[in-house]
Short mmCIF file of C-alpha atoms in Angstrom, two decimals:
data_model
loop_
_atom_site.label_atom_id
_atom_site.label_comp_id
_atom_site.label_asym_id
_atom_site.label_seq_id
_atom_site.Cartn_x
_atom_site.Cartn_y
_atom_site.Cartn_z
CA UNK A 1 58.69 87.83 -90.98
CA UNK A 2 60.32 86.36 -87.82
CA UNK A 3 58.83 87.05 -84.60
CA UNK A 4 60.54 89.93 -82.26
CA UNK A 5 63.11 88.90 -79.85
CA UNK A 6 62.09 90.53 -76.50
CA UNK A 7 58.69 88.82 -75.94
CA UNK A 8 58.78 86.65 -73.00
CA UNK A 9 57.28 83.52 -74.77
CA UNK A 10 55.53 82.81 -77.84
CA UNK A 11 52.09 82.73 -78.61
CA UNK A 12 50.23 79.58 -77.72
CA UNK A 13 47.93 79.55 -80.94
CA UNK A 14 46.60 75.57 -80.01
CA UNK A 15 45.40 76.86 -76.41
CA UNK A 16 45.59 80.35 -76.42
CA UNK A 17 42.18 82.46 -76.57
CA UNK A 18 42.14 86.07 -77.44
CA UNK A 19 41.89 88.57 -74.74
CA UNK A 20 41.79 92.14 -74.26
CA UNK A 21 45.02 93.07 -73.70
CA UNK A 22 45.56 92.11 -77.45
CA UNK A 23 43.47 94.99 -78.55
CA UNK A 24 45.08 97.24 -76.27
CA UNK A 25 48.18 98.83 -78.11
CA UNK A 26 50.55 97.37 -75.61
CA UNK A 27 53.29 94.27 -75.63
CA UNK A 28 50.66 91.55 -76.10
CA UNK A 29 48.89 93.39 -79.23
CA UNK A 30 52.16 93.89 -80.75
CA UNK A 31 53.14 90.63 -80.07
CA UNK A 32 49.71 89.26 -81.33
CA UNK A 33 50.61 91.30 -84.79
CA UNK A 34 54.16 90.19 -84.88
CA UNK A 35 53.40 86.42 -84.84
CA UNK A 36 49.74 86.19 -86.61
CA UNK A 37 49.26 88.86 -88.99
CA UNK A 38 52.89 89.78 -90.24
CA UNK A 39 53.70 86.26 -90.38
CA UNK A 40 50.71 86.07 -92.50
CA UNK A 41 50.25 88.59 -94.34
CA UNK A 42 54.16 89.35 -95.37
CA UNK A 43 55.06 91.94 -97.47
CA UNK A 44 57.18 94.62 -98.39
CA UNK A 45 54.20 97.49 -97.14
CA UNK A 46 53.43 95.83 -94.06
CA UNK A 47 57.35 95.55 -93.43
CA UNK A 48 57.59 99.22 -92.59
CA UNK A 49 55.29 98.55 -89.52
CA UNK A 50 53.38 102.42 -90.37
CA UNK A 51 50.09 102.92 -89.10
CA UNK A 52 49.49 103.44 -93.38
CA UNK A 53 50.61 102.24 -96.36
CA UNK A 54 52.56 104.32 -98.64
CA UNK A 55 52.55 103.21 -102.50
CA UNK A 56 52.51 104.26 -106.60
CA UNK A 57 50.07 103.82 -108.65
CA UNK A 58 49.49 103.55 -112.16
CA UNK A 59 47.61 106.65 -113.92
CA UNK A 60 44.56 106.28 -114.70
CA UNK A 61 40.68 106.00 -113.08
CA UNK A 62 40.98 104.61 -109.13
CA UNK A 63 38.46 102.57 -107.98
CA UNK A 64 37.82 102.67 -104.16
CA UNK A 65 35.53 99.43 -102.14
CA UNK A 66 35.10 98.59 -98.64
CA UNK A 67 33.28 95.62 -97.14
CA UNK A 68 32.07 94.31 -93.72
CA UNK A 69 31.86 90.28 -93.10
CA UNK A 70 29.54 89.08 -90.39
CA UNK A 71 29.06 85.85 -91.83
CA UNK A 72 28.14 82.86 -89.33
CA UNK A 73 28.90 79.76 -89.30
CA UNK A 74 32.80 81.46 -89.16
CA UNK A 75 33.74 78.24 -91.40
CA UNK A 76 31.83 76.37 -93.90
CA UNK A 77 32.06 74.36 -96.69
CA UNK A 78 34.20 75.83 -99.21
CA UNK A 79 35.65 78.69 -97.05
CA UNK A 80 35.83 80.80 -93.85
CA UNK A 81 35.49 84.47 -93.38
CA UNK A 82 38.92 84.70 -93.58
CA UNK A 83 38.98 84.19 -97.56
CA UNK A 84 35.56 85.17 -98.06
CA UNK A 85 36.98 88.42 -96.71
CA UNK A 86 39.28 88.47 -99.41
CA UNK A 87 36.97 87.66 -102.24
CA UNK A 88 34.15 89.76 -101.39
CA UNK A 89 36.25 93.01 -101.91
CA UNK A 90 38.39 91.79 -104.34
CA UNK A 91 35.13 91.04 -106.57
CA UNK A 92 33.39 94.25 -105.74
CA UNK A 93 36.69 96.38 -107.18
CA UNK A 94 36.56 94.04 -110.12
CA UNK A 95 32.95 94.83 -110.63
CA UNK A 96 34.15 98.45 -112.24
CA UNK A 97 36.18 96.76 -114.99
CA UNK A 98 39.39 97.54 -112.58
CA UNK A 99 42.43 95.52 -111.98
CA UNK A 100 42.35 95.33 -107.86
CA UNK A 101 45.81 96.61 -106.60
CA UNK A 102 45.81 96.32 -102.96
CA UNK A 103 43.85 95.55 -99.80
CA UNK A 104 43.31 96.90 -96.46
CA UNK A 105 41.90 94.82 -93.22
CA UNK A 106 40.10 95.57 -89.90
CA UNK A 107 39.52 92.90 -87.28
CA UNK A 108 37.28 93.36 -84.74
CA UNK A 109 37.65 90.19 -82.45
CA UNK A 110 35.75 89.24 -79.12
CA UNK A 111 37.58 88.20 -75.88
CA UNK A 112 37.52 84.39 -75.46
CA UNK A 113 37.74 83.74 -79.29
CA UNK A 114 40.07 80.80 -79.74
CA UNK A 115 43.46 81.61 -81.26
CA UNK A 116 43.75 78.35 -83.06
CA UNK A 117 41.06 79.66 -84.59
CA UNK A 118 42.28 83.08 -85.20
CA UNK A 119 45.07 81.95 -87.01
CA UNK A 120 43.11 79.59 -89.49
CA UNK A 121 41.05 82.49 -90.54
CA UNK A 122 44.11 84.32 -90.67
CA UNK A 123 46.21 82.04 -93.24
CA UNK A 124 43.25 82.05 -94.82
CA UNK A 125 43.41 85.03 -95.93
CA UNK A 126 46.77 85.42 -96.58
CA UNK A 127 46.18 82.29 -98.60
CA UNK A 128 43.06 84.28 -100.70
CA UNK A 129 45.12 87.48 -101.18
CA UNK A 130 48.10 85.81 -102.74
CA UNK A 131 46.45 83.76 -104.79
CA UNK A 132 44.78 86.72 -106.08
CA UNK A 133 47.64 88.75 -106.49
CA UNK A 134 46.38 91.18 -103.94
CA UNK A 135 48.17 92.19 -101.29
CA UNK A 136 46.84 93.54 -97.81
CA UNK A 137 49.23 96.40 -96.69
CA UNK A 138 47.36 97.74 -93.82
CA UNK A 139 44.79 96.39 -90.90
CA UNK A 140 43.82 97.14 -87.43
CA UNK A 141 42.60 95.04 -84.59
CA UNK A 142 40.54 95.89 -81.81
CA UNK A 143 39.22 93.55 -79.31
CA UNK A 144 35.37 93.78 -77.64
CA UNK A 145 34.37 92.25 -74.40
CA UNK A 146 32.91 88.65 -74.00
CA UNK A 147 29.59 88.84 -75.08
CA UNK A 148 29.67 92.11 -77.15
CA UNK A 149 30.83 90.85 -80.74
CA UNK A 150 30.63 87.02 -81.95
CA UNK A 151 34.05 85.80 -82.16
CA UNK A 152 35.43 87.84 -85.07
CA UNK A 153 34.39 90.35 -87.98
CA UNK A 154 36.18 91.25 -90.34
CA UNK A 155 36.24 94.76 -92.64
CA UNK A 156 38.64 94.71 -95.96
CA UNK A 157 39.05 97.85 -98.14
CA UNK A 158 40.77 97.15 -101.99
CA UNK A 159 41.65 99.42 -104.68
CA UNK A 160 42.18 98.97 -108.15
CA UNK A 161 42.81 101.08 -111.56
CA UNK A 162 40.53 101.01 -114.51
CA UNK A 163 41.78 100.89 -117.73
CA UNK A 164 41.51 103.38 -120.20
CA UNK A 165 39.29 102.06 -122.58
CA UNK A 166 37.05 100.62 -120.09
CA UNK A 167 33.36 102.11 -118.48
CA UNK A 168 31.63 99.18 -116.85
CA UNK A 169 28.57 100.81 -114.82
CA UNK A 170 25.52 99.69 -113.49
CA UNK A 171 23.57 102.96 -115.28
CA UNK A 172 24.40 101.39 -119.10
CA UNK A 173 22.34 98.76 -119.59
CA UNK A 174 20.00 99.58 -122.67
CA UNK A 175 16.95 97.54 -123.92
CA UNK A 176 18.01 95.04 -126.51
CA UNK A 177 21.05 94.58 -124.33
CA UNK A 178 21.48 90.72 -123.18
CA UNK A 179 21.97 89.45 -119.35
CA UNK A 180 24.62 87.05 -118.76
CA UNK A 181 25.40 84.81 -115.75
CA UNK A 182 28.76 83.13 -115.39
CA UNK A 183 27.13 80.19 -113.46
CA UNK A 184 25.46 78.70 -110.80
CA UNK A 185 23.05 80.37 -108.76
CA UNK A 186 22.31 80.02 -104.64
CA UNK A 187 25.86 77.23 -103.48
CA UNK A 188 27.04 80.21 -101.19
CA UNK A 189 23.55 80.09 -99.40
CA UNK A 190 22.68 77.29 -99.16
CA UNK A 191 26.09 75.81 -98.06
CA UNK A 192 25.52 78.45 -95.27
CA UNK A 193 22.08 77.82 -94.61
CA UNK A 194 22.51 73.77 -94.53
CA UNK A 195 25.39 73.76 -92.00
CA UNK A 196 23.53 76.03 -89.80
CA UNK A 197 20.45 73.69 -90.03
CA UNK A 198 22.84 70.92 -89.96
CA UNK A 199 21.22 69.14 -92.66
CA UNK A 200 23.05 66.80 -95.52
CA UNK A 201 21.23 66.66 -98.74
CA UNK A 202 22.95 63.40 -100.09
CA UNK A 203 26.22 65.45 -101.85
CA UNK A 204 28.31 68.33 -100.69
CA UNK A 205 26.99 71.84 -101.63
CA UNK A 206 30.15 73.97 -100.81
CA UNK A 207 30.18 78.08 -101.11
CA UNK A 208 31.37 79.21 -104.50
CA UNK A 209 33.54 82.08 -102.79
CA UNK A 210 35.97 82.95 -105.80
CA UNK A 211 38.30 86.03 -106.68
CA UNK A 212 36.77 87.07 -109.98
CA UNK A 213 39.14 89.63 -111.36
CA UNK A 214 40.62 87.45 -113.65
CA UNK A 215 37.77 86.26 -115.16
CA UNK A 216 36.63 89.93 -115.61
CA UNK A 217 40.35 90.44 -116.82
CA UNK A 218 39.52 87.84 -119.90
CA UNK A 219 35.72 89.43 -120.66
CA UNK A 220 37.29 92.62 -121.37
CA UNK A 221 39.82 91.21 -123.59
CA UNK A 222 37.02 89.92 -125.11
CA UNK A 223 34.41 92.22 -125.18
CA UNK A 224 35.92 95.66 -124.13
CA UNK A 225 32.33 97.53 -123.97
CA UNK A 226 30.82 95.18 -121.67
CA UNK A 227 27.84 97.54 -119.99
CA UNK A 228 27.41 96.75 -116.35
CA UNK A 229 29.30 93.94 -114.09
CA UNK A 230 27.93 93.05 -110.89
CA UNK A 231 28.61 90.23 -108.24
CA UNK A 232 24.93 88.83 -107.10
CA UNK A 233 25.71 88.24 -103.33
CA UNK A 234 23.37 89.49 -100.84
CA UNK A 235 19.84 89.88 -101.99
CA UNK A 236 21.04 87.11 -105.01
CA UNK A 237 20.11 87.53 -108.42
CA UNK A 238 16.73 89.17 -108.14
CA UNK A 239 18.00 91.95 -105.87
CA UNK A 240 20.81 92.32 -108.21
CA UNK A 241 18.74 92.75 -111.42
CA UNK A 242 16.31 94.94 -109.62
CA UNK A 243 19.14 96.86 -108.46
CA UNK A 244 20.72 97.56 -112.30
CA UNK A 245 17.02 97.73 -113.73
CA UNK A 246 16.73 100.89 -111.36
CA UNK A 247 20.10 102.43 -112.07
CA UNK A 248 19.72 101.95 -115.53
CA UNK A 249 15.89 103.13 -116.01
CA UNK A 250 15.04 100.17 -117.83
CA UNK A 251 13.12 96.68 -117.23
CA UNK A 252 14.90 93.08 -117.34
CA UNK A 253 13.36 89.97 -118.64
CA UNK A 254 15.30 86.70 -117.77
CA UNK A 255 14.28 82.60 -118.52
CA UNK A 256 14.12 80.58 -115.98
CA UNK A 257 14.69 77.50 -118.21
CA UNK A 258 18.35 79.35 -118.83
CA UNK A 259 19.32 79.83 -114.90
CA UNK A 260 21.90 77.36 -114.17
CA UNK A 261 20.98 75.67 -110.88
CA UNK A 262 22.56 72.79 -109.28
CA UNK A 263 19.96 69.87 -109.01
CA UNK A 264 20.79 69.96 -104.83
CA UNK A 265 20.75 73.05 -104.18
CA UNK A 266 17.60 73.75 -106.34
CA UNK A 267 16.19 70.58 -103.76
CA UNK A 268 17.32 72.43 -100.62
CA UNK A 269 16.03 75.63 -101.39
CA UNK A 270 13.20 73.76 -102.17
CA UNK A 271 13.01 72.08 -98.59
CA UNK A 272 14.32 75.06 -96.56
CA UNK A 273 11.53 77.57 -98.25
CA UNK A 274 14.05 79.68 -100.02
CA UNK A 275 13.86 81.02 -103.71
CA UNK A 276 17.40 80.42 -105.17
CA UNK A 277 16.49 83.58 -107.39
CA UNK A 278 17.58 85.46 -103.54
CA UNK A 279 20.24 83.07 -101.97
CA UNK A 280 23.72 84.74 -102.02
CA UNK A 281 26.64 84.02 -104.41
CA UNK A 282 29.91 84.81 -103.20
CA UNK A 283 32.08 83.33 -107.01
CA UNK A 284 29.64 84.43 -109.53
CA UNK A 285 28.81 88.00 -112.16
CA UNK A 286 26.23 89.08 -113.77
CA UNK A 287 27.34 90.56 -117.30
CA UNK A 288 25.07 92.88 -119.43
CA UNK A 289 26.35 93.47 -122.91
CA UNK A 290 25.08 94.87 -126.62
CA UNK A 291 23.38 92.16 -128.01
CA UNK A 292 26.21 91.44 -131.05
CA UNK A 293 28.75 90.67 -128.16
CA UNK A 294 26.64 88.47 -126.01
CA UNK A 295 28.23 85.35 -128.29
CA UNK A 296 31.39 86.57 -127.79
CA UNK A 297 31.22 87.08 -124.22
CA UNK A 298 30.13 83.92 -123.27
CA UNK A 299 32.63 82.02 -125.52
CA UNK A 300 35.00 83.92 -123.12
CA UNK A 301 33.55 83.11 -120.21
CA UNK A 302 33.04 79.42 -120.53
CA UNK A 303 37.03 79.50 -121.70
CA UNK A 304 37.74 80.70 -118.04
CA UNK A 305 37.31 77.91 -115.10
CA UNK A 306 35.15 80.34 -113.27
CA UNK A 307 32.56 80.91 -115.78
CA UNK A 308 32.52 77.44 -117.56
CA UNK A 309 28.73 77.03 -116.67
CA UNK A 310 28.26 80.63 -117.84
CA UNK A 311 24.61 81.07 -119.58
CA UNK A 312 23.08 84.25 -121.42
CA UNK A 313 19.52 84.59 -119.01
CA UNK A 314 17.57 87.04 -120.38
CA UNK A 315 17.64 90.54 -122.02
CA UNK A 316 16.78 94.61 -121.14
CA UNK A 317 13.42 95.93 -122.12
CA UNK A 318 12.44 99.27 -122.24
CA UNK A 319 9.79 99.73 -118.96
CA UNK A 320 9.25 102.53 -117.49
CA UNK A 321 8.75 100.84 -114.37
CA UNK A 322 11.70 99.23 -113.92
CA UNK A 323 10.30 95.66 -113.49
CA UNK A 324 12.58 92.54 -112.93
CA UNK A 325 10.12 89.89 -114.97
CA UNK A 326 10.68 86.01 -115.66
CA UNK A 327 9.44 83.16 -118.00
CA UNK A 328 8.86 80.37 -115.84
CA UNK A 329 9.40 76.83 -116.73
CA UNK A 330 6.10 76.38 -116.78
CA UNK A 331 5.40 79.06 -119.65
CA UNK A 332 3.99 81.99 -116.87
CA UNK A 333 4.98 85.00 -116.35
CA UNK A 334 6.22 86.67 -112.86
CA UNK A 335 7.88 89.46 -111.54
CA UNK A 336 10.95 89.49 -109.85
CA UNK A 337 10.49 92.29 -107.04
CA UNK A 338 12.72 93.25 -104.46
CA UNK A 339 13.61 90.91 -101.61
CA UNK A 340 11.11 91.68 -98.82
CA UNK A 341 12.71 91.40 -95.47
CA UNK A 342 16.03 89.42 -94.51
CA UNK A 343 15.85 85.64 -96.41
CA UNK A 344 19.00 84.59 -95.30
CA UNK A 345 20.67 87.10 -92.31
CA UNK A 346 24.65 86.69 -91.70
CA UNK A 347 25.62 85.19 -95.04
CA UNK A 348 28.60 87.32 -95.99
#
């Protein structure tokens, strides 16, 4: 979309910082939207310039998501909170079997912030959400005072349709059931956590951030009674299991000989003090599934390039307590609890 006519001059993204006269509903905030975000974000929805978006949808079960990105660094390797905006929500409709439709997106940006910068994280996420499929139809902006935010959040809402045939939940998982991961665990976090240390660990650990609706698209082919999908972000793996142990009523065992783990990142959580079983993902599912599909699930899985490393962990038990438990290399036996206090604050 081409910039409006009347404004006396245009942006200067290379110099220009935001200020608060962007966020105030005047010229400058419509100017701001003209030139960044339409330009961006182009489509037919955000054409129409409504304070909503108006559209069909196909019949069937809707699936509703919001998210809230604080992350810092605001770039790192592999992405920016632009697409990791994208990605997050996009994943968490997915999670529900559901085909994501459409996004929504709320920035909240602080006076000062650079618009050079701005407008990376922006085409970044125009970038994310057509490469998706996904379009983003309707936003806001508001702008805080210096000092009151930290350079830019970012809130996107998606929805998506489930099929008919489909009832991924986190309450199905049922002992005999087996625990599949699509790959490796902990790059997000640690790609975070090494740029904010500013430490190099000999090779490039870069965020996994990945839309994985596709790759849920080909499980279900697959495997249409898959039992519970979830994304293992914050919290990581543990808090993830612990979290679908509870819903479900039932106990997970897992093998820590099966839990892929890249040989640097398993070396910086080492050296950092962080237990890649918590570290956040930001491209990768956990899959529970009846035991006669597990084969067939993974075959599916590896065949997509998201879940090529994709591994079968563990299984459900019947426990009454709900326990998370692992095999360790070493033959032991220990429980995966809940994550006590923050490991890694800011990561998504």
């Amino acid at each position: 979309m081409s910039a409006a006519k009347d404004y006396i001059r245009p942006i200067d993204f290379k110099r220009g910082r935001v200020d608060l006269t962007h966020g105030s509903g005047g010229r400058a905030m419509a100017q701001l939207i003209d030139e960044l975000f339409l330009a961006a974000f182009d489509n037919d929805w955000l054409r129409q310039l409504n304070d909503q978006a108006c559209f069909s949808v196909p019949a069937g079960r809707l699936v509703m998501a919001t998210d809230s990105h604080v992350v810092s660094p605001l770039f790192f390797p592999g992405g920016d909170i632009g697409c990791l905006a994208v990605h997050g929500t996009v994943n968490d409709v997915a999670m529900a079997g559901a085909k994501p439709l459409y996004l929504s997106a709320g920035f909240i940006l602080e006076e000062g912030f650079p618009l050079s910068d701005l407008k990376r994280i922006v085409e970044s996420m125009a970038a994310a959400a057509r490469q998706a499929g996904v379009p983003i139809v309707t936003g806001d902006t508001k702008v805080v005072e210096q000092g009151k935010g930290d350079g830019v959040f970012i809130t996107t809402t998606g929805i998506g349709v489930v099929p008919a045939d489909v009832r991924v939940s986190g309450d199905r998982a049922r002992p005999g059931d087996k625990i599949l991961l699509s790959g490796t665990l902990g790059d997000h976090g640690v790609a975070i956590m090494s740029l904010r240390e500013n430490l190099s660990f000999g090779t490039s650990i870069a965020s996994d951030t990945a839309a994985l609706h596709e790759l849920v698209a080909a499980m279900l082919a697959a495997v249409p009674d898959i039992h519970c999908l979830r994304d293992p972000t914050r919290g990581g793996l543990g808090a993830t299991l612990n979290e679908l142990a509870r819903q479900s009523g039932v106990g997970m065992h897992i093998d820590e000989a099966a839990l892929p783990i890249r040989t640097e990142v398993a070396a910086a959580c080492e050296f950092l003090g962080l237990d890649p079983l918590y570290v956040a993902n930001e491209g990768k599912l956990v899959a529970i599934c009846a035991p006669e599909d597990a084969d067939r699930l993974l075959a599916a899985m590896r065949a997509h390039p998201l879940g090529r490393e994709a591994a079968v962990i563990g299984e459900v038990r019947a426990d009454p307590h709900h326990f998370v438990q692992m095999t360790t290399s070493f033959g032991g036996s220990r429980i995966v609890d809940w994550l006590s206090g923050e490991q890694l604050p800011r990561i998504c």
